[in-house]
Structures are given as C-alpha cells and as structure tokens.
Coordinates of N, CA, C and O in Angstrom, one line a residue:
X466 N 68.7 48.2 -25.7 CA 68.4 48.9 -27.0 C 66.9 48.8 -27.2 O 66.3 47.8 -27.2
X467 N 66.4 49.9 -27.5 CA 64.9 50.0 -27.9 C 64.8 49.4 -29.3 O 65.5 49.7 -30.2
X468 N 63.8 48.5 -29.4 CA 63.6 47.9 -30.7 C 62.4 48.5 -31.4 O 61.3 48.7 -30.8
X469 N 62.5 48.8 -32.6 CA 61.4 49.3 -33.4 C 61.1 48.3 -34.6 O 62.0 47.6 -35.0
X470 N 59.9 48.4 -35.0 CA 59.6 47.5 -36.1 C 60.4 47.9 -37.4 O 60.9 49.0 -37.5
X471 N 60.6 46.9 -38.3 CA 61.5 47.2 -39.4 C 61.0 48.4 -40.2 O 61.9 49.1 -40.8
X472 N 59.8 48.6 -40.4 CA 59.2 49.7 -41.2 C 59.2 51.0 -40.5 O 59.0 52.0 -41.1
X473 N 59.5 51.0 -39.2 CA 59.5 52.3 -38.5 C 60.9 52.9 -38.5 O 61.9 52.2 -38.5
X474 N 60.9 54.2 -38.5 CA 62.2 54.9 -38.4 C 62.4 55.3 -36.9 O 61.4 55.5 -36.2
X475 N 63.6 55.3 -36.5 CA 63.9 55.7 -35.1 C 63.4 57.1 -34.8 O 63.6 58.0 -35.6
X476 N 62.7 57.3 -33.7 CA 62.3 58.6 -33.3 C 63.4 59.6 -33.1 O 64.6 59.2 -32.8
X477 N 63.1 60.9 -33.2 CA 64.2 61.9 -33.0 C 64.4 62.1 -31.5 O 63.4 62.1 -30.7
X478 N 65.7 62.2 -31.1 CA 65.9 62.4 -29.7 C 65.3 63.7 -29.1 O 65.1 64.6 -29.8
X479 N 64.9 63.6 -27.8 CA 64.3 64.8 -27.2 C 65.2 66.0 -27.2 O 64.7 67.1 -27.2
X480 N 66.5 65.8 -27.0 CA 67.5 66.8 -27.1 C 68.3 66.6 -28.4 O 68.6 65.4 -28.7
X481 N 68.8 67.7 -29.0 CA 69.7 67.5 -30.1 C 71.1 67.2 -29.5 O 71.3 67.3 -28.3
X482 N 72.0 66.7 -30.3 CA 73.3 66.4 -29.9 C 74.0 67.6 -29.3 O 74.7 67.6 -28.3
X483 N 73.8 68.8 -30.0 CA 74.4 70.0 -29.5 C 73.8 70.4 -28.1 O 74.6 70.9 -27.3
X484 N 72.5 70.2 -27.9 CA 71.9 70.5 -26.6 C 72.5 69.6 -25.5 O 72.8 70.1 -24.4
X485 N 72.6 68.3 -25.8 CA 73.1 67.4 -24.7 C 74.6 67.7 -24.5 O 75.1 67.7 -23.3
X486 N 75.4 68.1 -25.5 CA 76.8 68.4 -25.3 C 76.9 69.7 -24.5 O 77.8 69.8 -23.7
X487 N 76.0 70.6 -24.6 CA 76.0 71.9 -23.8 C 75.7 71.5 -22.4 O 76.3 72.1 -21.5
X488 N 74.8 70.6 -22.1 CA 74.5 70.2 -20.8 C 75.7 69.5 -20.1 O 76.1 69.8 -19.0
X489 N 76.4 68.7 -20.9 CA 77.6 68.0 -20.4 C 78.7 69.0 -20.1 O 79.3 69.0 -19.0
X490 N 78.9 70.0 -21.0 CA 79.9 71.0 -20.8 C 79.7 71.9 -19.5 O 80.6 72.3 -18.9
X491 N 78.4 72.0 -19.1 CA 78.1 72.9 -17.9 C 78.0 72.0 -16.7 O 77.6 72.5 -15.6
X492 N 78.3 70.7 -16.7 CA 78.2 69.8 -15.6 C 79.7 69.7 -15.0 O 80.5 69.1 -15.6
X493 N 80.0 70.4 -13.9 CA 81.4 70.5 -13.5 C 82.1 69.2 -13.3 O 83.2 69.1 -13.8
X494 N 81.5 68.2 -12.7 CA 82.2 66.9 -12.5 C 82.5 66.2 -13.8 O 83.6 65.8 -14.0
X495 N 81.5 66.2 -14.7 CA 81.8 65.5 -16.0 C 82.8 66.3 -16.8 O 83.7 65.6 -17.4
X496 N 82.7 67.6 -16.7 CA 83.7 68.4 -17.5 C 85.1 68.2 -16.9 O 86.1 68.0 -17.6
X497 N 85.3 68.2 -15.6 CA 86.5 68.0 -14.9 C 87.1 66.7 -15.3 O 88.3 66.5 -15.5
X498 N 86.3 65.6 -15.2 CA 86.8 64.3 -15.5 C 87.1 64.1 -17.0 O 87.9 63.3 -17.3
X499 N 86.5 64.9 -17.8 CA 86.8 64.9 -19.3 C 85.9 64.0 -20.0 O 86.2 63.5 -21.1
X500 N 84.7 63.7 -19.5 CA 83.7 62.9 -20.2 C 83.3 63.5 -21.5 O 83.0 64.7 -21.6
X501 N 83.3 62.7 -22.6 CA 83.0 63.2 -23.9 C 81.9 62.3 -24.5 O 82.0 61.1 -24.4
X502 N 81.0 62.9 -25.2 CA 80.0 62.2 -26.0 C 80.5 61.7 -27.3 O 81.0 62.5 -28.1
X503 N 80.5 60.4 -27.5 CA 81.0 59.8 -28.7 C 79.9 59.6 -29.7 O 80.0 60.0 -30.9
X504 N 78.8 59.0 -29.3 CA 77.7 58.8 -30.2 C 76.4 59.1 -29.4 O 76.4 58.8 -28.1
X505 N 75.4 59.6 -30.0 CA 74.1 60.0 -29.4 C 73.0 59.7 -30.3 O 72.9 60.3 -31.4
X506 N 72.1 58.7 -29.9 CA 70.9 58.4 -30.7 C 69.8 58.2 -29.7 O 69.9 58.2 -28.5
X507 N 68.6 58.1 -30.3 CA 67.4 57.9 -29.5 C 67.6 56.6 -28.6 O 67.7 55.5 -29.2
X508 N 67.7 56.8 -27.3 CA 67.8 55.7 -26.4 C 69.1 55.1 -26.2 O 69.3 54.1 -25.5
X509 N 70.1 55.7 -26.8 CA 71.5 55.1 -26.8 C 72.6 56.2 -26.8 O 72.4 57.1 -27.6
X510 N 73.6 56.0 -26.0 CA 74.7 56.9 -26.0 C 76.0 56.1 -25.9 O 76.0 55.0 -25.3
X511 N 77.1 56.6 -26.3 CA 78.4 56.2 -26.0 C 79.2 57.4 -25.6 O 79.2 58.4 -26.2
X512 N 79.9 57.2 -24.4 CA 80.7 58.3 -23.9 C 82.1 57.7 -23.5 O 82.2 56.5 -23.4
X513 N 83.1 58.6 -23.4 CA 84.4 58.1 -23.0 C 85.1 59.2 -22.2 O 84.7 60.3 -22.2
X514 N 86.2 58.8 -21.7 CA 87.1 59.7 -21.1 C 88.5 59.1 -21.1 O 88.7 57.9 -21.0
X515 N 89.5 60.0 -21.2 CA 90.9 59.6 -21.2 C 91.4 59.4 -19.8 O 91.1 60.3 -19.0
X516 N 92.0 58.3 -19.4 CA 92.5 58.1 -18.1 C 93.7 59.0 -17.8 O 94.5 59.2 -18.7
X517 N 93.8 59.5 -16.6 CA 94.9 60.3 -16.2 C 95.1 60.0 -14.7 O 94.2 59.5 -14.0
X518 N 96.2 60.3 -14.2 CA 96.6 59.9 -12.8 C 95.6 60.3 -11.8 O 95.3 59.6 -10.8
X519 N 95.0 61.5 -11.8 CA 94.1 62.0 -10.8 C 92.8 61.3 -10.8 O 91.9 61.6 -10.0
X520 N 92.5 60.4 -11.8 CA 91.3 59.6 -11.9 C 91.5 58.2 -11.3 O 90.6 57.4 -11.4
X521 N 92.6 57.9 -10.7 CA 92.9 56.6 -10.2 C 92.9 56.5 -8.7 O 92.9 57.5 -8.0
X522 N 92.9 55.3 -8.2 CA 92.9 55.0 -6.8 C 94.3 54.5 -6.4 O 95.2 54.6 -7.3
X523 N 94.5 54.1 -5.2 CA 95.9 53.8 -4.7 C 96.6 52.7 -5.4 O 97.8 52.6 -5.4
X524 N 95.9 51.8 -6.1 CA 96.5 50.7 -6.9 C 96.8 51.1 -8.3 O 97.3 50.4 -9.1
X525 N 96.4 52.3 -8.7 CA 96.6 52.8 -10.1 C 95.4 52.5 -11.0 O 95.5 52.8 -12.2
X526 N 94.4 51.8 -10.5 CA 93.2 51.5 -11.3 C 92.3 52.7 -11.4 O 92.3 53.6 -10.5
X527 N 91.5 52.8 -12.4 CA 90.5 53.9 -12.5 C 89.6 53.8 -11.2 O 89.2 52.8 -10.8
X528 N 89.5 55.0 -10.6 CA 88.7 55.0 -9.3 C 87.2 54.6 -9.6 O 86.7 55.0 -10.6
X529 N 86.6 54.0 -8.6 CA 85.2 53.6 -8.7 C 84.3 54.7 -8.9 O 83.3 54.6 -9.6
X530 N 84.7 55.9 -8.4 CA 83.8 57.1 -8.6 C 83.8 57.5 -10.0 O 82.8 58.0 -10.5
X531 N 84.9 57.3 -10.7 CA 85.0 57.7 -12.1 C 84.2 56.6 -13.0 O 83.5 57.0 -13.9
X532 N 84.3 55.4 -12.6 CA 83.5 54.3 -13.3 C 82.0 54.6 -13.0 O 81.2 54.6 -14.0
X533 N 81.7 55.0 -11.8 CA 80.3 55.4 -11.5 C 79.8 56.6 -12.2 O 78.7 56.6 -12.7
X534 N 80.7 57.6 -12.4 CA 80.3 58.8 -13.2 C 79.9 58.3 -14.6 O 78.9 58.8 -15.1
X535 N 80.7 57.5 -15.2 CA 80.4 57.0 -16.6 C 79.1 56.2 -16.6 O 78.3 56.4 -17.5
X536 N 79.0 55.3 -15.7 CA 77.7 54.5 -15.6 C 76.5 55.4 -15.5 O 75.5 55.3 -16.2
X537 N 76.5 56.3 -14.5 CA 75.4 57.2 -14.2 C 75.2 58.1 -15.4 O 74.0 58.3 -15.9
X538 N 76.2 58.7 -16.0 CA 76.0 59.6 -17.1 C 75.5 58.9 -18.4 O 74.6 59.4 -19.0
X539 N 76.0 57.7 -18.7 CA 75.6 57.0 -19.8 C 74.1 56.7 -19.7 O 73.3 56.8 -20.7
X540 N 73.7 56.2 -18.5 CA 72.2 55.9 -18.3 C 71.4 57.2 -18.4 O 70.4 57.2 -19.1
X541 N 71.8 58.3 -17.7 CA 71.0 59.5 -17.7 C 70.9 60.1 -19.1 O 69.9 60.6 -19.5
X542 N 72.0 60.2 -19.8 CA 72.0 60.8 -21.1 C 71.2 60.0 -22.1 O 70.6 60.5 -23.0
X543 N 71.3 58.6 -22.0 CA 70.4 57.8 -22.9 C 68.9 58.1 -22.6 O 68.1 58.2 -23.5
X544 N 68.6 58.2 -21.3 CA 67.2 58.5 -20.9 C 66.8 59.9 -21.4 O 65.7 60.1 -21.9
X545 N 67.7 60.8 -21.3 CA 67.4 62.2 -21.7 C 67.1 62.3 -23.2 O 66.3 63.1 -23.6
X546 N 67.7 61.4 -23.9 CA 67.4 61.4 -25.4 C 66.0 61.0 -25.7 O 65.5 61.3 -26.8
X547 N 65.3 60.4 -24.8 CA 63.9 60.0 -25.0 C 62.9 60.9 -24.3 O 61.9 61.4 -24.9
X548 N 63.2 61.3 -23.0 CA 62.2 62.0 -22.2 C 62.6 63.4 -21.8 O 61.8 64.1 -21.2
X549 N 63.8 63.9 -22.2 CA 64.2 65.3 -21.9 C 64.9 65.3 -20.6 O 65.8 64.5 -20.2
X550 N 64.6 66.4 -19.8 CA 65.4 66.7 -18.5 C 65.2 65.5 -17.5 O 64.1 65.2 -17.2
X551 N 66.3 65.0 -17.0 CA 66.3 63.9 -16.1 C 67.3 64.1 -14.9 O 68.2 64.9 -15.0
X552 N 67.1 63.3 -13.9 CA 68.0 63.1 -12.8 C 68.0 61.6 -12.5 O 67.0 60.9 -12.7
X553 N 69.1 61.1 -11.9 CA 69.2 59.7 -11.5 C 68.5 59.5 -10.2 O 68.7 60.2 -9.2
X554 N 67.5 58.5 -10.2 CA 66.8 58.1 -9.0 C 67.6 57.1 -8.2 O 67.7 57.1 -7.0
X555 N 68.3 56.1 -8.9 CA 69.1 55.1 -8.3 C 69.9 54.4 -9.4 O 69.5 54.4 -10.5
X556 N 71.0 53.8 -8.9 CA 71.7 52.9 -9.8 C 72.5 51.9 -9.0 O 72.8 52.1 -7.9
X557 N 72.6 50.7 -9.6 CA 73.4 49.6 -9.0 C 74.6 49.4 -10.0 O 74.4 49.3 -11.2
X558 N 75.8 49.3 -9.4 CA 77.0 49.2 -10.2 C 77.7 47.9 -9.8 O 78.0 47.8 -8.6
X559 N 78.0 47.1 -10.7 CA 78.8 45.9 -10.4 C 80.1 46.0 -11.1 O 80.2 46.2 -12.3
X560 N 81.2 46.0 -10.3 CA 82.6 46.0 -10.8 C 83.0 44.6 -11.1 O 82.8 43.7 -10.3
X561 N 83.5 44.5 -12.3 CA 83.9 43.1 -12.8 C 85.4 42.9 -13.0 O 85.9 41.8 -13.0
X562 N 86.1 44.0 -13.2 CA 87.6 43.9 -13.4 C 88.2 45.3 -13.1 O 87.5 46.3 -13.2
X563 N 89.5 45.4 -12.8 CA 90.1 46.7 -12.6 C 90.1 47.5 -13.8 O 90.3 47.0 -14.9
X564 N 89.9 48.8 -13.7 CA 89.9 49.7 -14.8 C 91.3 50.2 -15.1 O 91.8 51.1 -14.5
X565 N 92.0 49.4 -15.9 CA 93.4 49.7 -16.3 C 93.5 49.8 -17.8 O 93.2 48.9 -18.5
X566 N 93.9 51.0 -18.2 CA 94.1 51.2 -19.6 C 94.1 52.7 -19.9 O 94.2 53.5 -19.0
X567 N 94.1 53.1 -21.1 CA 94.2 54.5 -21.5 C 92.9 55.3 -21.6 O 92.8 56.5 -21.5
X568 N 91.8 54.5 -21.9 CA 90.5 55.2 -22.1 C 89.4 54.3 -21.4 O 89.4 53.1 -21.5
X569 N 88.5 55.0 -20.8 CA 87.2 54.3 -20.3 C 86.1 54.7 -21.3 O 86.0 55.8 -21.7
X570 N 85.3 53.6 -21.6 CA 84.2 53.8 -22.6 C 83.0 53.3 -21.9 O 83.0 52.3 -21.2
X571 N 81.9 54.0 -22.1 CA 80.6 53.6 -21.5 C 79.5 53.6 -22.6 O 79.4 54.6 -23.4
X572 N 78.7 52.5 -22.6 CA 77.6 52.4 -23.6 C 76.4 52.4 -22.7 O 76.2 51.5 -21.9
X573 N 75.5 53.4 -22.9 CA 74.2 53.4 -22.2 C 73.1 53.2 -23.1 O 73.1 53.7 -24.2
X574 N 72.1 52.5 -22.6 CA 70.9 52.3 -23.4 C 69.6 52.2 -22.5 O 69.7 51.8 -21.4
X575 N 68.5 52.6 -23.1 CA 67.3 52.6 -22.4 C 66.7 51.2 -22.6 O 66.5 50.7 -23.7
X576 N 66.3 50.6 -21.5 CA 65.6 49.3 -21.5 C 64.1 49.5 -21.6 O 63.4 48.8 -22.3
X577 N 63.6 50.6 -21.0 CA 62.2 50.9 -21.1 C 61.8 52.1 -20.3 O 62.1 52.2 -19.1
X578 N 61.1 53.0 -20.9 CA 60.5 54.2 -20.2 C 59.1 53.7 -19.7 O 58.3 53.1 -20.4
X579 N 58.9 54.0 -18.4 CA 57.6 53.7 -17.8 C 57.1 54.8 -17.0 O 57.6 55.1 -15.9
X580 N 56.2 55.6 -17.5 CA 55.7 56.8 -16.8 C 56.7 57.8 -16.6 O 57.4 58.2 -17.6
X581 N 57.0 58.1 -15.4 CA 58.0 59.2 -15.1 C 59.4 58.6 -14.9 O 60.3 59.4 -14.8
X582 N 59.5 57.3 -14.9 CA 60.8 56.7 -14.7 C 61.3 55.9 -16.0 O 60.4 55.4 -16.7
X583 N 62.6 55.9 -16.2 CA 63.1 55.2 -17.3 C 64.2 54.3 -16.8 O 65.1 54.7 -16.1
X584 N 64.1 53.0 -17.1 CA 65.1 52.0 -16.7 C 66.2 51.9 -17.8 O 65.9 51.8 -19.0
X585 N 67.5 52.0 -17.4 CA 68.6 52.0 -18.3 C 69.7 51.0 -17.9 O 69.7 50.7 -16.7
X586 N 70.5 50.7 -18.8 CA 71.7 49.9 -18.5 C 72.9 50.6 -19.1 O 72.8 51.2 -20.2
X587 N 74.0 50.4 -18.4 CA 75.3 50.8 -19.0 C 76.4 49.8 -18.8 O 76.4 49.1 -17.8
X588 N 77.2 49.6 -19.8 CA 78.4 48.7 -19.7 C 79.6 49.6 -19.9 O 79.7 50.5 -20.8
X589 N 80.6 49.5 -19.0 CA 81.8 50.3 -18.9 C 83.0 49.4 -19.3 O 83.2 48.4 -18.6
X590 N 83.8 49.9 -20.2 CA 85.0 49.1 -20.7 C 86.2 50.0 -20.5 O 86.1 51.2 -20.5
X591 N 87.3 49.3 -20.3 CA 88.6 50.0 -20.3 C 89.4 49.6 -21.6 O 89.5 48.4 -21.9
X592 N 89.9 50.5 -22.3 CA 90.6 50.2 -23.6 C 92.1 50.2 -23.2 O 92.6 51.2 -22.7
X593 N 92.7 49.1 -23.6 CA 94.2 49.0 -23.5 C 94.7 49.2 -24.9 O 94.0 49.3 -25.9
X594 N 96.0 49.0 -25.1 CA 96.6 49.0 -26.4 C 96.0 48.0 -27.3 O 95.8 48.2 -28.5
X595 N 95.7 46.8 -26.8 CA 95.4 45.7 -27.6 C 93.9 45.1 -27.4 O 93.4 44.4 -28.2
X596 N 93.3 45.5 -26.4 CA 91.9 45.0 -26.1 C 91.0 45.9 -25.3 O 91.5 46.9 -24.7
X597 N 89.7 45.6 -25.4 CA 88.7 46.3 -24.6 C 88.2 45.3 -23.6 O 87.7 44.3 -23.9
X598 N 88.2 45.7 -22.3 CA 87.9 44.9 -21.2 C 86.6 45.4 -20.5 O 86.6 46.6 -20.1
X599 N 85.6 44.6 -20.3 CA 84.4 45.0 -19.5 C 84.8 45.1 -18.1 O 85.3 44.1 -17.5
X600 N 84.7 46.3 -17.5 CA 85.1 46.5 -16.1 C 83.9 46.7 -15.2 O 84.1 46.5 -14.0
X601 N 82.8 47.1 -15.7 CA 81.6 47.3 -14.8 C 80.3 47.3 -15.7 O 80.4 47.6 -16.9
X602 N 79.2 47.0 -15.0 CA 77.9 47.1 -15.6 C 77.0 47.7 -14.6 O 77.1 47.5 -13.4
X603 N 76.0 48.4 -15.1 CA 75.1 49.1 -14.2 C 73.7 49.0 -14.7 O 73.4 48.9 -15.9
X604 N 72.7 49.1 -13.7 CA 71.3 49.2 -14.0 C 70.8 50.4 -13.3 O 71.1 50.6 -12.1
X605 N 70.1 51.3 -13.9 CA 69.7 52.5 -13.3 C 68.2 52.9 -13.5 O 67.7 52.5 -14.6
X606 N 67.7 53.6 -12.6 CA 66.3 54.2 -12.7 C 66.5 55.7 -12.8 O 67.1 56.3 -12.0
X607 N 66.1 56.2 -13.9 CA 66.3 57.7 -14.2 C 64.9 58.3 -14.2 O 64.0 57.8 -14.8
X608 N 64.8 59.4 -13.4 CA 63.5 60.1 -13.3 C 63.4 61.4 -14.1 O 64.4 62.1 -14.2
X609 N 62.3 61.5 -14.8 CA 62.1 62.7 -15.6 C 61.8 63.9 -14.7 O 61.0 63.8 -13.7
X610 N 62.4 65.0 -14.9 CA 62.2 66.2 -14.1 C 61.1 67.1 -14.6 O 60.8 67.1 -15.9
X611 N 60.3 67.6 -13.7 CA 59.3 68.6 -14.1 C 58.0 67.9 -14.7 O 57.2 68.6 -15.3
X612 N 57.8 66.7 -14.4 CA 56.6 66.0 -14.8 C 55.9 65.4 -13.6 O 56.5 64.6 -12.9
X613 N 54.7 65.7 -13.4 CA 54.0 65.1 -12.3 C 53.4 63.7 -12.5 O 53.3 63.3 -13.6

C-alpha cells in the first residue's frame, strides 16, 4: 500500500473506474473467467471471480492458471491506476493452499513505481461458506507502455 502523509489526499487514479472496467471487459481471458473489479483506488485494487467447474483442475481445486490470472490482473490494474497503460514484465507466484471455495478474491497493491517499472504485490484468497483462506501470493514487475 502506498503511504501518504496524513495531510495529503490520495492522488486521483490514472484511469477512472469506468475506464479500467472497460479495459477489463474487452480482455477476452479476464471476461471469460468472470473477473470483476470490486474496489479501485490509487495504487490498490480488489478483484474477484466466482468459481465454476471449468476453472478447476483434476482435483477440483481452482486451476493455477486462474489463480495466476487474478494475481497478474490485480498487480497490473493496481499499477495502471498510477501510471496508465501497462503490461506485465514478470511475476512470481507462490501457491500456499488449494483454491477450494465459491469465490476467489485478489488484493493488488503497488509497492513502488520506479521509472518505467512498477513493483506490485497480490494476495489471492478463496472464500468458503465460513472463512477466507490465503491460497497464493505474488510479486510482479509491471511495465508502463508507450514511455521511453
């Protein structure tokens, strides 16, 4: 989470919520998976998706590719809120528990923009009827597009 001094107000995101939702809607993989923006602020996002059978692997857990989609998207959309148009340069994803539940949630935040790159973190949870379980965490480098 980006920290601002008490007397400072948080800067306005580079994209409006409507603009970032339009980008999400025209991203075929995110749209197919059902990724939805829950909250969107300068340097922070929360996204989720409802689990369904076609998003699971052979044991019935949420597939790693879907967990990766959420990790990548949460980091990229958090970075986009600060620097505008971005692509993922790299990310590392650590799986901590099986993704078993009805909803996957991802919280992405910017750790620090540095020049053309922005370092972000995402934590991915699976919601069951009674609890929220941390299933993965990611660290990503997000690159700003169109800037030399």
